[in-house]
mmCIF file of C-alpha atoms in Angstrom:
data_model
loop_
_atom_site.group_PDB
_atom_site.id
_atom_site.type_symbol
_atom_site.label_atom_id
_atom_site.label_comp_id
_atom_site.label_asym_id
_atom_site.label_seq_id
_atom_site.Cartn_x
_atom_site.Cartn_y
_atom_site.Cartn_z
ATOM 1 C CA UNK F 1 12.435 138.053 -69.309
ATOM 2 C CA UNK F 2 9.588 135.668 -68.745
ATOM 3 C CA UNK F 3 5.747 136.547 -70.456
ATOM 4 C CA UNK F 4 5.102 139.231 -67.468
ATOM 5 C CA UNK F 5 8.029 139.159 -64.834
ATOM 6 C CA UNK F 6 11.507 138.641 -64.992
ATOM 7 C CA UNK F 7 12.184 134.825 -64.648
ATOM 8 C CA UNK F 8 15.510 133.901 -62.874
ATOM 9 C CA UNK F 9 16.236 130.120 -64.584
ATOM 10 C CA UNK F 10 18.053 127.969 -61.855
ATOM 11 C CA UNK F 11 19.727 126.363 -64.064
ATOM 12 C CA UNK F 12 21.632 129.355 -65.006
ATOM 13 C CA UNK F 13 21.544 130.917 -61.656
ATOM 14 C CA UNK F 14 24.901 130.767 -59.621
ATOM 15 C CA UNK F 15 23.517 133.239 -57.163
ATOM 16 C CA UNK F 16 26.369 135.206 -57.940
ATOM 17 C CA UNK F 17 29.459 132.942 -56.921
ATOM 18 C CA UNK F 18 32.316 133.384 -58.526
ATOM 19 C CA UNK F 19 31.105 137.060 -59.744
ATOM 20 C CA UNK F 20 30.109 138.624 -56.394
ATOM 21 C CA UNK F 21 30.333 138.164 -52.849
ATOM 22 C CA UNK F 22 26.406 138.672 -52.744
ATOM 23 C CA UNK F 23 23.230 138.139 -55.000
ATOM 24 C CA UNK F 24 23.084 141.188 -57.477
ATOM 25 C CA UNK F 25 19.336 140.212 -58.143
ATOM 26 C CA UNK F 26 18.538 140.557 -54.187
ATOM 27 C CA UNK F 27 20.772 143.705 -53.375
ATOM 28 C CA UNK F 28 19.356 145.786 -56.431
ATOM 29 C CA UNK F 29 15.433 144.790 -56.575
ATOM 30 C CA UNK F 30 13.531 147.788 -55.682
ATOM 31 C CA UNK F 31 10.547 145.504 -53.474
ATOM 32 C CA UNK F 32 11.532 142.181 -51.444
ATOM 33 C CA UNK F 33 10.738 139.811 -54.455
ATOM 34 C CA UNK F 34 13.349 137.609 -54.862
ATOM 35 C CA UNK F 35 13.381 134.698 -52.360
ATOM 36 C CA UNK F 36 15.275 131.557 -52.335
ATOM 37 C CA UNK F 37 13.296 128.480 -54.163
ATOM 38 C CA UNK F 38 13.548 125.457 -51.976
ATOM 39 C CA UNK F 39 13.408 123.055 -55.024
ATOM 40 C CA UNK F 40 16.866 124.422 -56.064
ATOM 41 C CA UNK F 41 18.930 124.877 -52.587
ATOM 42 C CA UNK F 42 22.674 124.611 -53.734
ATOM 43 C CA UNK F 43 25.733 124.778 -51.288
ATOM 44 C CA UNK F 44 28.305 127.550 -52.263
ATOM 45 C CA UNK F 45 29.945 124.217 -54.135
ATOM 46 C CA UNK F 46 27.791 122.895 -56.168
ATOM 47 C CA UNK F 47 26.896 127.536 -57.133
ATOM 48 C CA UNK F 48 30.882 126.940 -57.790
ATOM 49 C CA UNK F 49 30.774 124.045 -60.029
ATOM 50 C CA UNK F 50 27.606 125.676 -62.027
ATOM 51 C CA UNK F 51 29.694 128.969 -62.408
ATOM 52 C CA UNK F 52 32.655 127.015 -64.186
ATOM 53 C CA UNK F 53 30.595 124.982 -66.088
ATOM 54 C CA UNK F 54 28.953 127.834 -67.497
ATOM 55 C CA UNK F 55 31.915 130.066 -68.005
ATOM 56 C CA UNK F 56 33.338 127.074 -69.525
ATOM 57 C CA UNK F 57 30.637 126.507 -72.303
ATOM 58 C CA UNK F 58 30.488 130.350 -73.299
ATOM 59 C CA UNK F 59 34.398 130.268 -74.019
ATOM 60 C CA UNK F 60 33.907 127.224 -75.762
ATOM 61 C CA UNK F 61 31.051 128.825 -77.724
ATOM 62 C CA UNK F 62 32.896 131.845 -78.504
#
């Protein structure tokens, strides 16, 4: 949660992949608020890569 809005960090964003087949953020919103940030456009690939990486660091935490 950011100082007044929720704050999605792209750097912990995988828009879903690997999770979903869409978004959660986007399909459950209740207002159109949620667009895409064209300083962070990332092929389903690269979303891939981020999920593992991620996935991979909390097992390794845990």
């Amino acid at each position: 949660m950011g100082e007044v809005i929720y704050e999605i960090h792209p750097d912990l964003c995988t828009e879903c992949v690997g999770h979903h087949d869409k978004p959660q953020c986007q399909l459950f919103c209740p207002v159109d608020c949620i667009p895409h940030d064209p300083n962070h456009v990332e092929s389903n690939d690269e979303l891939m890569d981020k999920y593992k990486r991620l996935t991979a660091q909390k097992s390794a935490s845990n």
